[in-house]
Coordinates of C-alpha atoms and ligand atoms in Angstrom, one line a residue:
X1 CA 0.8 -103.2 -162.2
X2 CA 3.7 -105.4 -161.5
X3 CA 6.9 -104.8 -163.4
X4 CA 6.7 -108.2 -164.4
X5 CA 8.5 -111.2 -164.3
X6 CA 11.5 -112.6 -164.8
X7 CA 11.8 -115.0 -167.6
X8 CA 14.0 -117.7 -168.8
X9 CA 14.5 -118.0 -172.7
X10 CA 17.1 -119.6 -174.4
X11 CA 19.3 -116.2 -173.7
X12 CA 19.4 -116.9 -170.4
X13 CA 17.5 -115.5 -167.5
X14 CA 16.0 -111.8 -168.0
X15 CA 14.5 -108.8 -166.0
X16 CA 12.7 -106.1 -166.6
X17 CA 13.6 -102.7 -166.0
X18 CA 10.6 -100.1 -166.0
X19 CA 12.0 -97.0 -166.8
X20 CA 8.8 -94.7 -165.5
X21 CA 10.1 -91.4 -167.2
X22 CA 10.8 -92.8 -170.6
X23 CA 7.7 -95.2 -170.4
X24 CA 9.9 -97.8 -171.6
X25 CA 10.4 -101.6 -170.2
X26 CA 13.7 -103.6 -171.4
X27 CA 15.0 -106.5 -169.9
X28 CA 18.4 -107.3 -169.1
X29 CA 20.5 -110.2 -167.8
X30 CA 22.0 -111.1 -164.4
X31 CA 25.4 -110.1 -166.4
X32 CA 24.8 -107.1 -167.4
X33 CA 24.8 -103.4 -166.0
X34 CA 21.7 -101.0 -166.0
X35 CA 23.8 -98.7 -168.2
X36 CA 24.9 -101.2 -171.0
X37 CA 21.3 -102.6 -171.4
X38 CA 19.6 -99.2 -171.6
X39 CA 22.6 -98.4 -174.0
X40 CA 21.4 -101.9 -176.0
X41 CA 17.6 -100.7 -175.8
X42 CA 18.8 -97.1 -177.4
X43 CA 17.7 -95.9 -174.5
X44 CA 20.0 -92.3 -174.4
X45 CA 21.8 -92.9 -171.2
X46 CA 24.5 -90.3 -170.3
X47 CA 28.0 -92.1 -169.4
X48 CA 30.7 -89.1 -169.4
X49 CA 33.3 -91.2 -168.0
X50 CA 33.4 -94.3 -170.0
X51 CA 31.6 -96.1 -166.9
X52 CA 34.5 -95.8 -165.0
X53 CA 32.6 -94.2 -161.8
X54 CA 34.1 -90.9 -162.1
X55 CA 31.3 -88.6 -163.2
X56 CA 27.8 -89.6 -161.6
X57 CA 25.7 -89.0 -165.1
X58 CA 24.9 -92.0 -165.1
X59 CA 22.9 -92.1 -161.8
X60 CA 19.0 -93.6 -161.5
X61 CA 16.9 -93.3 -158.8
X62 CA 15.7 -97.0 -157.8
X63 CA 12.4 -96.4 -157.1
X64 CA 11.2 -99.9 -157.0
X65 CA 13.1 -102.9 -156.1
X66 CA 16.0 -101.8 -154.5
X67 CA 16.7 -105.2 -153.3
X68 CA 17.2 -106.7 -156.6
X69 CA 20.3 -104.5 -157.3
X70 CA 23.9 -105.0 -156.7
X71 CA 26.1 -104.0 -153.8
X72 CA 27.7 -101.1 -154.6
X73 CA 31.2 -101.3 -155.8
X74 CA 34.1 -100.1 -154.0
X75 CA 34.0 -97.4 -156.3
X76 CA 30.3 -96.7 -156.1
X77 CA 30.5 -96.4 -152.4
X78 CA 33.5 -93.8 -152.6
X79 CA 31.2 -91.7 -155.3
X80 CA 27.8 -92.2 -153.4
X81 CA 29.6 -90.5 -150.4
X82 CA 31.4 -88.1 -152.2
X83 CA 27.5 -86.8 -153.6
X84 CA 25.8 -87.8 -150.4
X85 CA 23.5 -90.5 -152.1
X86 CA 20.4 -92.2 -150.7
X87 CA 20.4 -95.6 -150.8
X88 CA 17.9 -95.4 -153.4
X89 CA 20.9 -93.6 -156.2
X90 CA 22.6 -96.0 -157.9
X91 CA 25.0 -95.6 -160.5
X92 CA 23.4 -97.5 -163.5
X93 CA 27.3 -98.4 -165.1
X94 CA 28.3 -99.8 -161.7
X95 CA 25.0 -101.8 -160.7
X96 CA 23.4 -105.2 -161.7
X97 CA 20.2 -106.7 -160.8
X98 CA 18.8 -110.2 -159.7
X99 CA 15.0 -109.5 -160.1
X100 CA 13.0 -106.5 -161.3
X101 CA 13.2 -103.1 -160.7
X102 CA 11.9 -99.6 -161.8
X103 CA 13.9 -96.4 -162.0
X104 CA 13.7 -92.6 -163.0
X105 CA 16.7 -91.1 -164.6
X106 CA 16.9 -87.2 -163.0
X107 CA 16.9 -84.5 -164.6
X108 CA 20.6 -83.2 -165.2
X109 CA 22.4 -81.0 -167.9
X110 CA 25.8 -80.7 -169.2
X111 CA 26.6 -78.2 -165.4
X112 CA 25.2 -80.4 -162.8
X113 CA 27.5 -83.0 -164.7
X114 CA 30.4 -81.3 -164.5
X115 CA 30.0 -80.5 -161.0
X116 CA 29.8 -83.9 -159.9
X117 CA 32.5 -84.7 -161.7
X118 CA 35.0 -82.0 -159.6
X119 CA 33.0 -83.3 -156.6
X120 CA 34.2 -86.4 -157.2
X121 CA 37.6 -85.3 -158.4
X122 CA 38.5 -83.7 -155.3
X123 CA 41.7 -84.6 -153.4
X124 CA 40.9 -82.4 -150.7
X125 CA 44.7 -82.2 -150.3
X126 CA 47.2 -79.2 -150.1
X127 CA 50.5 -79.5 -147.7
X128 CA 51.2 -75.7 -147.9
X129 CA 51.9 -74.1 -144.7
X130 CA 53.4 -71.4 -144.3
X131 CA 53.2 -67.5 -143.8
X132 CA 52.7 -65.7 -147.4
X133 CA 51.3 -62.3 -148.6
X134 CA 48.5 -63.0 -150.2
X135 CA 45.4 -61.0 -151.7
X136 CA 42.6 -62.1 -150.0
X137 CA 38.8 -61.4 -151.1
X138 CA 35.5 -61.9 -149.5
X139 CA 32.4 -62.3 -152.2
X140 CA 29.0 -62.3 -150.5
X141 CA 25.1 -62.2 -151.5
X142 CA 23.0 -59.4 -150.5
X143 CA 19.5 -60.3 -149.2
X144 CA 20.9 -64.4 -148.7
X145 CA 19.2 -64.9 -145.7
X146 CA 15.5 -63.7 -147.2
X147 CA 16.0 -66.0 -150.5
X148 CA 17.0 -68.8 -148.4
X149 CA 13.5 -68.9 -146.1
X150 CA 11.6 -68.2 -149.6
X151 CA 12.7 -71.4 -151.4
X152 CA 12.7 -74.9 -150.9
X153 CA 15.5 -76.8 -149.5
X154 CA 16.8 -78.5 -152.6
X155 CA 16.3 -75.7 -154.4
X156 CA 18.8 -73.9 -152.8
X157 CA 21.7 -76.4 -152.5
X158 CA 21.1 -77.1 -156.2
X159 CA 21.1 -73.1 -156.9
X160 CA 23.8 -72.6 -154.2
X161 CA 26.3 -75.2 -156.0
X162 CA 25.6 -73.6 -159.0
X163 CA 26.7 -70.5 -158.2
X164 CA 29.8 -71.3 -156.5
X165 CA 31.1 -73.0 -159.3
X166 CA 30.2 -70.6 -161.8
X167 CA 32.6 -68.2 -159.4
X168 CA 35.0 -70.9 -158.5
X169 CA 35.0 -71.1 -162.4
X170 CA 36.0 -67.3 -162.9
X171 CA 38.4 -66.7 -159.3
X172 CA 40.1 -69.9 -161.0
X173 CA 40.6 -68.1 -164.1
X174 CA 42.6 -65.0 -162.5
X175 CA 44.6 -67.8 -160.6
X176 CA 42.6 -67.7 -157.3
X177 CA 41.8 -70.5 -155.2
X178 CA 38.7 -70.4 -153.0
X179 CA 39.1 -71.4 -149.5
X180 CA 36.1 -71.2 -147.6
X181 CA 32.0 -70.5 -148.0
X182 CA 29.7 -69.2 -145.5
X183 CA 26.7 -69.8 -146.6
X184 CA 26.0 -66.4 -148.1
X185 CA 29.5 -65.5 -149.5
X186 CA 32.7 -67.2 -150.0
X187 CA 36.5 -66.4 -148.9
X188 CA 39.3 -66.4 -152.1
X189 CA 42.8 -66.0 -152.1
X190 CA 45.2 -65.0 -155.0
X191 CA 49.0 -64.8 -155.1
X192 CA 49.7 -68.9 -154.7
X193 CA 50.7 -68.7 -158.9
X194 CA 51.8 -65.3 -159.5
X195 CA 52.4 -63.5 -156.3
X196 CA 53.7 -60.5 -158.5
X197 CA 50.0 -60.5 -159.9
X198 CA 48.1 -60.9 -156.6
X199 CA 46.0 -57.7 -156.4
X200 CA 45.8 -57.5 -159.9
X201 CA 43.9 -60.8 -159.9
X202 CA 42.3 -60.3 -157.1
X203 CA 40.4 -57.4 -158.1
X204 CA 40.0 -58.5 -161.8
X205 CA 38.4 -61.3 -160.8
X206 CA 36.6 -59.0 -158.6
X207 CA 34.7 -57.3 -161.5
X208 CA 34.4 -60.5 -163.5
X209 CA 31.9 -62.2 -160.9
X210 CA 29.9 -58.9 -160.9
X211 CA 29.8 -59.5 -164.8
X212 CA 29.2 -62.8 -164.4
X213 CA 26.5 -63.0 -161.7
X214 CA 24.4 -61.2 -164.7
X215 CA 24.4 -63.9 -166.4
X216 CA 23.6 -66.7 -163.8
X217 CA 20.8 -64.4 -162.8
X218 CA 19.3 -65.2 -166.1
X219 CA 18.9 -68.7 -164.9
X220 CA 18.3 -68.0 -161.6
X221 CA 15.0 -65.5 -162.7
X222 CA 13.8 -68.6 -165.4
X223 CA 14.1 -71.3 -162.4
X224 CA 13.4 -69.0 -158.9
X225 CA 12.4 -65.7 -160.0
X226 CA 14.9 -64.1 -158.3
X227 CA 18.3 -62.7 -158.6
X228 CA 21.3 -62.1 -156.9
X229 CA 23.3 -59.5 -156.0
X230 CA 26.8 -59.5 -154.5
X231 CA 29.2 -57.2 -152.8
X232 CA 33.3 -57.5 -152.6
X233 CA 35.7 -56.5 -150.2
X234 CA 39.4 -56.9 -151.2
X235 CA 42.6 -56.4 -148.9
X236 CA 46.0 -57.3 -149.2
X237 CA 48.5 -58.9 -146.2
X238 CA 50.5 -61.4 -144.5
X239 CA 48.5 -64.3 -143.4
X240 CA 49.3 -67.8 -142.2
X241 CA 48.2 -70.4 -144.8
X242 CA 48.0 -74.3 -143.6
X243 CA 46.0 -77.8 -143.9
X244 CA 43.5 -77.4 -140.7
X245 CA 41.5 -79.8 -139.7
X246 CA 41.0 -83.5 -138.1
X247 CA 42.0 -86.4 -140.2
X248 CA 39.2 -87.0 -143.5
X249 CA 38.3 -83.2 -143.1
X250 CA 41.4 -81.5 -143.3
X251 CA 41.3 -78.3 -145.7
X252 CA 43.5 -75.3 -146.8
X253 CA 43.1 -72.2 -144.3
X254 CA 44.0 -69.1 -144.4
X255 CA 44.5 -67.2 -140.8
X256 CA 45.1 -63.8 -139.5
X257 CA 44.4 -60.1 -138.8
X258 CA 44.6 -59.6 -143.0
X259 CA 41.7 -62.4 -143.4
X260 CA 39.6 -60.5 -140.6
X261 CA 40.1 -57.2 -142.3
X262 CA 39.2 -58.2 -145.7
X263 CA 36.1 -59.3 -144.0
X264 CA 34.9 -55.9 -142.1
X265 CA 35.5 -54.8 -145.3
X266 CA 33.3 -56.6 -147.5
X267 CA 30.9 -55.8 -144.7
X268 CA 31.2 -51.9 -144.7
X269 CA 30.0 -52.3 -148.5
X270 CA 26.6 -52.6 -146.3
X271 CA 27.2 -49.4 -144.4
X272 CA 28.3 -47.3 -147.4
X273 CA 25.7 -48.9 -149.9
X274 CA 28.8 -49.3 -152.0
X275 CA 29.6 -52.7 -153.4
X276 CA 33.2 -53.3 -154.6
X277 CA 35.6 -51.8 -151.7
X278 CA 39.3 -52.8 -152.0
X279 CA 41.9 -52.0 -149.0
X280 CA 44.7 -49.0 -149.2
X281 CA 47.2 -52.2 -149.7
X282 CA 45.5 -53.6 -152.5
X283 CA 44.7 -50.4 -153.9
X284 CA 48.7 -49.3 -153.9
X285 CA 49.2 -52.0 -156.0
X286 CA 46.6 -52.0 -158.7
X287 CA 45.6 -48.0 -158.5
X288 CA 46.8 -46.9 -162.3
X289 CA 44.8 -50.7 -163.6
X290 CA 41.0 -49.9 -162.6
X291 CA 39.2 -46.9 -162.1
X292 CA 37.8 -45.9 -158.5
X293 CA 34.8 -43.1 -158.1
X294 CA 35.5 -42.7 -154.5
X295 CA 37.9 -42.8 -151.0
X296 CA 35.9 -43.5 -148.0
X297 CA 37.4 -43.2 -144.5
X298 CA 36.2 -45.4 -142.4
X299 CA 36.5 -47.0 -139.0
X300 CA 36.4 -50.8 -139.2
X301 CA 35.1 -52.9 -136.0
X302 CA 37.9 -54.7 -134.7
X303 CA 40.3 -52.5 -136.1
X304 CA 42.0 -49.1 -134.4
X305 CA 41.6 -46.1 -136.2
X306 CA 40.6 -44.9 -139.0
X307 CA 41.0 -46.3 -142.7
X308 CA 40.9 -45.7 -146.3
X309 CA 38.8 -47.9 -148.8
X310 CA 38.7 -47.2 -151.9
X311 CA 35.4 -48.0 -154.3
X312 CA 35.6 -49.6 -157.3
X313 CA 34.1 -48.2 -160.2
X314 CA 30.2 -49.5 -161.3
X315 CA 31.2 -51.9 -164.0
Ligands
FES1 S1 29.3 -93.4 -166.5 FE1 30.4 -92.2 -165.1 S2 29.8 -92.9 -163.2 FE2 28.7 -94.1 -164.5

């Protein structure tokens, strides 16, 4: 079946647009954007930012006729690479046609939205540089490496960027900023806003992605039948804190023997089956605020001698 003709009435010339998801067909002029004559159909459309090319929601997939629709915008172009589009996703506010077309809206909620949206609101720019003591905390997923050959690829960046912003959501909450991901964990630092606070934070924050990760399981179970489980290692130290990074991919970093430490330890969680170990720094300075079952003496690779880590209390 063809989508049909374009037809000249006393409005003016008209296409059709075949919405194959909604089983609907509406037509709309050379004038007008896909958005604004779904909108006219009362077709629900979502359009978070006014049509302004800030949020994405409004995004089709063009999967006939491609040709018929606009260039994209300036704007477009800067959102389609922020979200790594295919030619064939267009933003429906931004795009008009000159022939027909049929599209598919995907399937996305009030979360994938607002991640898009900080996607797309990213400046990606920080002139810090300097050396600061900062709290610095490694967060990673047990098992990653199984659960990523057991689901499909889109799967897991969709599940992947949902779990890092449910985390970035909470480390932003105890003033944190995150500063890298490695595929199975991410890197955080706290002490930027209230460096008097910095371990506190840190290891507040700690607990609440353990609390948290409960709950994004539940999703996690209903969509992959799976869940995750993460460990934390938490020290405190000087580091060196810049913008890294050729021009377009420049990024916050945060360098030194304190960063490598807080590492080993998040890893020695794996040799002591523990999984919340914070350094003898960052417990000095938070001891009396949580309660730790046990002191474990340890010898961390990379490191001389032997050191204390203390383990945070099952929440
Ligand atoms: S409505 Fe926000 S990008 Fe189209």
């Amino acid at each position: 079946m063809t989508d049909k003709i374009s037809t000249k009435e006393s409005m003016g010339t008209q296409y059709v647009i075949n919405y194959l998801n909604e089983e609907r067909r509406i037509t709309v002029s050379p004038e007008e954007t896909i958005l604004e004559a779904s909108l006219k159909a009362d077709i629900r459309h979502p359009h978070v930012c006014g049509s302004n090319a800030r949020c994405s929601s409004c995004r089709v997939v063009v999967e006939r006729g491609i040709e018929n629709c606009s260039e994209r915008s300036e704007e477009a172009g800067r959102v389609a690479t922020k979200l790594g589009f295919g030619p064939e996703l267009r933003l429906a506010c931004q795009t008009t046609v000159k022939g027909d077309i049929a599209i598919r809206k995907p399937k996305m909620d009030a979360t994938d939205i607002e991640i898009a949206s900080l996607t797309i609101a990213e400046s990606g720019e920080n002139k810090i540089g300097e050396e600061k003591q900062l709290t610095i905390a490694f967060v990673d997923i047990e098992g990653y490496t199984a659960f990523t050959e057991s689901v499909q690829a889109y799967d897991l960046v969709h599940v992947l960027n949902r779990y890092y912003y449910v985390m970035g959501k909470v480390i932003r909450k105890y003033n944190g900023q995150i500063i890298d991901y490695y595929g199975d964990g991410l890197l955080a630092v706290f002490g930027f806003k209230d460096p008097e606070q910095m371990a506190h934070d840190g290891v507040a924050a700690g607990k609440a992605m353990m609390k948290e990760v409960e709950s994004f399981n539940d999703y996690l179970h209903g969509f992959l039948k799976h869940k995750f489980k993460i460990r934390v290692g938490i020290h405190t130290g000087k580091v060196i804190v810049g913008n890294i990074g050729f021009k377009g991919m420049r990024k916050l970093a945060v360098i030194g023997d304190a960063v490598n430490f807080a590492s080993r330890i998040d890893h020695a969680n794996k040799e002591l089956n523990t999984r919340f170990l914070v350094s003898a720094a960052t417990y000095e300075k938070v001891g009396g605020d949580f309660s730790f079952v046990k002191e474990h003496e340890v010898e961390v690779k990379g490191k001389k001698g032997v050191h204390k880590l203390y383990e945070l209390k099952e929440m």
